[in-house]
Amino acid sequence: MKFKSYSEKDTEKIGEMLARKIKRGEIIRMYGDLGAGKTAFTRGLVRGLGYNGRVTSPTFTVVNEYEASIPVFHFDAYRLSGEEELYDIGFEDYLNRNGVCVIEWSEIVDAILPSDSIKVTIKHGTDVNTRDIEILGVEEL
Ligand SMILES: Nc1ncnc2c1ncn2[C@@H]1O[C@H](COP(=O)(O)OP(=O)(O)OP(=O)(O)O)[C@@H](O)[C@H]1O
Ligand SMILES: [Mg+2]
């Protein structure tokens, strides 16, 4: 499925729409350059799952946890050198907690992720505020 976003709010809305299709245990791999909107998309997703607080980038913490209707574990692999480091921070424990794992910069740790996960790719468009968003692995939103 492809979407066009014209603002950060649009991107959050699309994340919110994806939330309706999300089930426990799912993994969402996020791809896109710096500033593409991966965190904005995740913010919408987390809010769509009923969490009303602040949703910020886990760049420095590597993982942020949100107690939404389904727990959300929001990872940012940007600072990791590879999948080994994801194991080191206890990724398997998070997987066993029956929530949703969202992973920014998924390409860095893709080798250990199941191939059937949902994939979200965000690309910068022609204008500063436009983005092309592709979601694979879910039926119609
Ligand atoms: N259509 C859009 N969708 C999302 N963000 C947009 C859009 N237009 C402009 N922006 C801006 O782009 C930035 C996106 O930042 P965000 O932190 O979500 O990106 P990111 O992909 O998570 O980056 P990083 O790789 O650094 O984690 C914000 O400053 C936001 O205001
Ligand atoms: Mg981010």
mmCIF file of C-alpha atoms and ligand atoms in Angstrom:
data_model
loop_
_atom_site.group_PDB
_atom_site.id
_atom_site.type_symbol
_atom_site.label_atom_id
_atom_site.label_comp_id
_atom_site.label_asym_id
_atom_site.label_seq_id
_atom_site.Cartn_x
_atom_site.Cartn_y
_atom_site.Cartn_z
ATOM 1 C CA MET A 1 0.000 0.000 0.000
ATOM 2 C CA LYS A 2 1.257 3.460 -0.855
ATOM 3 C CA PHE A 3 0.397 6.787 0.729
ATOM 4 C CA LYS A 4 1.404 10.374 0.120
ATOM 5 C CA SER A 5 2.004 12.576 3.164
ATOM 6 C CA TYR A 6 2.047 16.370 3.018
ATOM 7 C CA SER A 7 2.856 17.101 6.658
ATOM 8 C CA GLU A 8 4.108 15.554 9.881
ATOM 9 C CA LYS A 9 0.463 15.315 10.999
ATOM 10 C CA ASP A 10 -0.405 13.338 7.849
ATOM 11 C CA THR A 11 2.371 10.892 8.592
ATOM 12 C CA GLU A 12 1.127 10.503 12.176
ATOM 13 C CA LYS A 13 -2.393 9.841 10.810
ATOM 14 C CA ILE A 14 -1.113 7.072 8.557
ATOM 15 C CA GLY A 15 0.667 5.515 11.545
ATOM 16 C CA GLU A 16 -2.606 5.773 13.450
ATOM 17 C CA MET A 17 -4.423 3.961 10.646
ATOM 18 C CA LEU A 18 -1.890 1.142 10.767
ATOM 19 C CA ALA A 19 -2.547 0.798 14.516
ATOM 20 C CA ARG A 20 -6.033 -0.561 13.768
ATOM 21 C CA LYS A 21 -4.501 -3.550 11.981
ATOM 22 C CA ILE A 22 -1.830 -4.329 14.539
ATOM 23 C CA LYS A 23 -1.883 -7.456 16.621
ATOM 24 C CA ARG A 24 0.187 -8.548 19.592
ATOM 25 C CA GLY A 25 3.532 -10.084 18.718
ATOM 26 C CA GLU A 26 3.983 -8.166 15.489
ATOM 27 C CA ILE A 27 7.216 -6.522 14.389
ATOM 28 C CA ILE A 28 7.259 -3.379 12.283
ATOM 29 C CA ARG A 29 10.489 -2.656 10.430
ATOM 30 C CA MET A 30 10.956 1.009 9.558
ATOM 31 C CA TYR A 31 13.176 2.252 6.725
ATOM 32 C CA GLY A 32 13.997 5.790 5.632
ATOM 33 C CA ASP A 33 16.706 8.453 5.815
ATOM 34 C CA LEU A 34 17.396 10.793 8.724
ATOM 35 C CA GLY A 35 14.368 13.008 9.197
ATOM 36 C CA ALA A 36 12.153 10.933 6.902
ATOM 37 C CA GLY A 37 9.442 10.686 9.553
ATOM 38 C CA LYS A 38 9.900 7.261 11.147
ATOM 39 C CA THR A 39 9.451 8.650 14.649
ATOM 40 C CA ALA A 40 6.452 10.749 13.556
ATOM 41 C CA PHE A 41 4.845 7.628 12.049
ATOM 42 C CA THR A 42 5.512 5.645 15.223
ATOM 43 C CA ARG A 43 4.016 8.452 17.350
ATOM 44 C CA GLY A 44 0.772 8.105 15.379
ATOM 45 C CA LEU A 45 0.848 4.342 15.741
ATOM 46 C CA VAL A 46 1.380 4.501 19.518
ATOM 47 C CA ARG A 47 -1.421 7.064 19.897
ATOM 48 C CA GLY A 48 -3.646 4.945 17.676
ATOM 49 C CA LEU A 49 -3.128 2.157 20.194
ATOM 50 C CA GLY A 50 -4.492 4.420 22.906
ATOM 51 C CA TYR A 51 -1.399 5.938 24.509
ATOM 52 C CA ASN A 52 -1.871 9.651 25.207
ATOM 53 C CA GLY A 53 1.528 10.765 26.503
ATOM 54 C CA ARG A 54 4.604 12.037 24.710
ATOM 55 C CA VAL A 55 6.229 9.832 22.112
ATOM 56 C CA THR A 56 9.840 10.779 21.441
ATOM 57 C CA SER A 57 12.802 9.364 19.571
ATOM 58 C CA PRO A 58 14.643 6.484 21.256
ATOM 59 C CA THR A 59 17.905 7.508 19.555
ATOM 60 C CA PHE A 60 19.886 7.698 22.803
ATOM 61 C CA THR A 61 17.962 5.203 24.911
ATOM 62 C CA VAL A 62 17.760 2.669 22.014
ATOM 63 C CA VAL A 63 14.328 1.558 23.207
ATOM 64 C CA ASN A 64 11.279 3.373 24.593
ATOM 65 C CA GLU A 65 8.341 1.509 26.033
ATOM 66 C CA TYR A 66 4.693 2.628 25.892
ATOM 67 C CA GLU A 67 1.857 1.091 27.855
ATOM 68 C CA ALA A 68 -0.758 1.345 25.132
ATOM 69 C CA SER A 69 -3.670 -1.122 24.710
ATOM 70 C CA ILE A 70 -0.910 -3.386 23.423
ATOM 71 C CA PRO A 71 2.557 -2.564 24.833
ATOM 72 C CA VAL A 72 4.770 -0.893 22.240
ATOM 73 C CA PHE A 73 8.545 -1.257 22.255
ATOM 74 C CA HIS A 74 9.990 1.457 20.043
ATOM 75 C CA PHE A 75 13.602 0.775 19.023
ATOM 76 C CA ASP A 76 16.081 2.942 17.178
ATOM 77 C CA ALA A 77 18.959 0.859 15.808
ATOM 78 C CA TYR A 78 20.791 3.883 14.384
ATOM 79 C CA ARG A 79 23.548 3.773 17.007
ATOM 80 C CA LEU A 80 23.915 0.014 17.006
ATOM 81 C CA SER A 81 26.703 -1.624 15.040
ATOM 82 C CA GLY A 82 24.614 -4.692 14.240
ATOM 83 C CA GLU A 83 22.203 -7.367 15.441
ATOM 84 C CA GLU A 84 24.571 -8.561 18.197
ATOM 85 C CA GLU A 85 24.035 -5.292 20.017
ATOM 86 C CA LEU A 86 20.286 -5.683 19.739
ATOM 87 C CA TYR A 87 20.573 -9.019 21.527
ATOM 88 C CA ASP A 88 22.805 -7.320 24.133
ATOM 89 C CA ILE A 89 20.029 -4.901 25.104
ATOM 90 C CA GLY A 90 17.683 -7.829 25.616
ATOM 91 C CA PHE A 91 15.700 -7.887 22.377
ATOM 92 C CA GLU A 92 14.552 -11.467 22.963
ATOM 93 C CA ASP A 93 12.973 -10.465 26.289
ATOM 94 C CA TYR A 94 11.002 -7.750 24.519
ATOM 95 C CA LEU A 95 9.867 -10.257 21.880
ATOM 96 C CA ASN A 96 8.558 -12.510 24.643
ATOM 97 C CA ARG A 97 6.429 -9.772 26.175
ATOM 98 C CA ASN A 98 3.682 -10.128 23.622
ATOM 99 C CA GLY A 99 3.613 -6.505 22.494
ATOM 100 C CA VAL A 100 4.484 -4.735 19.262
ATOM 101 C CA CYS A 101 8.114 -4.013 18.357
ATOM 102 C CA VAL A 102 8.713 -1.023 16.068
ATOM 103 C CA ILE A 103 12.288 -0.731 14.808
ATOM 104 C CA GLU A 104 13.744 2.393 13.200
ATOM 105 C CA TRP A 105 16.857 1.816 11.067
ATOM 106 C CA SER A 106 15.784 -1.792 10.764
ATOM 107 C CA GLU A 107 18.367 -2.488 8.022
ATOM 108 C CA ILE A 108 21.083 -2.509 10.722
ATOM 109 C CA VAL A 109 19.488 -5.450 12.538
ATOM 110 C CA ASP A 110 17.377 -7.066 9.792
ATOM 111 C CA ALA A 111 19.376 -10.314 9.871
ATOM 112 C CA ILE A 112 17.712 -11.449 13.119
ATOM 113 C CA LEU A 113 14.165 -10.264 12.366
ATOM 114 C CA PRO A 114 11.489 -12.621 11.040
ATOM 115 C CA SER A 115 10.887 -12.166 7.316
ATOM 116 C CA ASP A 116 7.118 -11.941 7.764
ATOM 117 C CA SER A 117 7.258 -8.634 9.683
ATOM 118 C CA ILE A 118 5.442 -5.508 8.499
ATOM 119 C CA LYS A 119 7.673 -3.116 6.528
ATOM 120 C CA VAL A 120 7.225 0.648 6.415
ATOM 121 C CA THR A 121 9.414 2.703 4.076
ATOM 122 C CA ILE A 122 9.304 6.502 4.121
ATOM 123 C CA LYS A 123 10.986 8.512 1.365
ATOM 124 C CA HIS A 124 11.427 12.246 1.035
ATOM 125 C CA GLY A 125 9.298 13.696 -1.765
ATOM 126 C CA THR A 126 9.983 16.610 -4.101
ATOM 127 C CA ASP A 127 8.827 19.232 -1.580
ATOM 128 C CA VAL A 128 10.352 19.604 1.938
ATOM 129 C CA ASN A 129 7.113 18.494 3.549
ATOM 130 C CA THR A 130 6.097 15.661 1.256
ATOM 131 C CA ARG A 131 6.820 11.987 1.883
ATOM 132 C CA ASP A 132 6.058 8.769 0.056
ATOM 133 C CA ILE A 133 5.111 6.024 2.473
ATOM 134 C CA GLU A 134 4.908 2.370 1.554
ATOM 135 C CA ILE A 135 3.495 -0.258 3.901
ATOM 136 C CA LEU A 136 3.989 -3.945 3.159
ATOM 137 C CA GLY A 137 2.667 -6.939 5.015
ATOM 138 C CA VAL A 138 -0.842 -5.810 6.014
ATOM 139 C CA GLU A 139 -4.158 -5.915 4.184
ATOM 140 C CA GLU A 140 -5.926 -2.664 3.181
ATOM 141 C CA LEU A 141 -5.896 0.039 5.897
HETATM 142 N N1 LIG B 1 5.273 14.819 5.643
HETATM 143 C C1 LIG B 1 6.069 14.723 6.710
HETATM 144 N N2 LIG B 1 6.057 13.601 7.464
HETATM 145 C C2 LIG B 1 6.867 13.470 8.541
HETATM 146 N N3 LIG B 1 7.723 14.413 8.958
HETATM 147 C C3 LIG B 1 7.765 15.565 8.258
HETATM 148 C C4 LIG B 1 6.947 15.759 7.109
HETATM 149 N N4 LIG B 1 7.213 16.994 6.608
HETATM 150 C C5 LIG B 1 8.143 17.529 7.398
HETATM 151 N N5 LIG B 1 8.491 16.683 8.394
HETATM 152 C C6 LIG B 1 9.519 16.926 9.417
HETATM 153 O O1 LIG B 1 10.533 15.956 9.265
HETATM 154 C C7 LIG B 1 11.015 15.553 10.534
HETATM 155 C C8 LIG B 1 10.783 14.072 10.737
HETATM 156 O O2 LIG B 1 11.422 13.723 11.920
HETATM 157 P P1 LIG B 1 11.408 12.272 12.543
HETATM 158 O O3 LIG B 1 12.137 12.380 13.817
HETATM 159 O O4 LIG B 1 10.036 11.716 12.562
HETATM 160 O O5 LIG B 1 12.282 11.476 11.455
HETATM 161 P P2 LIG B 1 13.007 10.082 11.611
HETATM 162 O O6 LIG B 1 12.822 9.355 10.319
HETATM 163 O O7 LIG B 1 12.549 9.391 12.836
HETATM 164 O O8 LIG B 1 14.547 10.498 11.754
HETATM 165 P P3 LIG B 1 15.760 9.746 12.478
HETATM 166 O O9 LIG B 1 16.351 8.792 11.480
HETATM 167 O O10 LIG B 1 16.702 10.845 12.820
HETATM 168 O O11 LIG B 1 15.235 9.029 13.688
HETATM 169 C C9 LIG B 1 10.287 16.407 11.574
HETATM 170 O O12 LIG B 1 11.069 17.535 11.866
HETATM 171 C C10 LIG B 1 9.014 16.785 10.839
HETATM 172 O O13 LIG B 1 8.451 17.994 11.291
HETATM 173 MG MG MG B 2 13.512 8.654 14.481
#
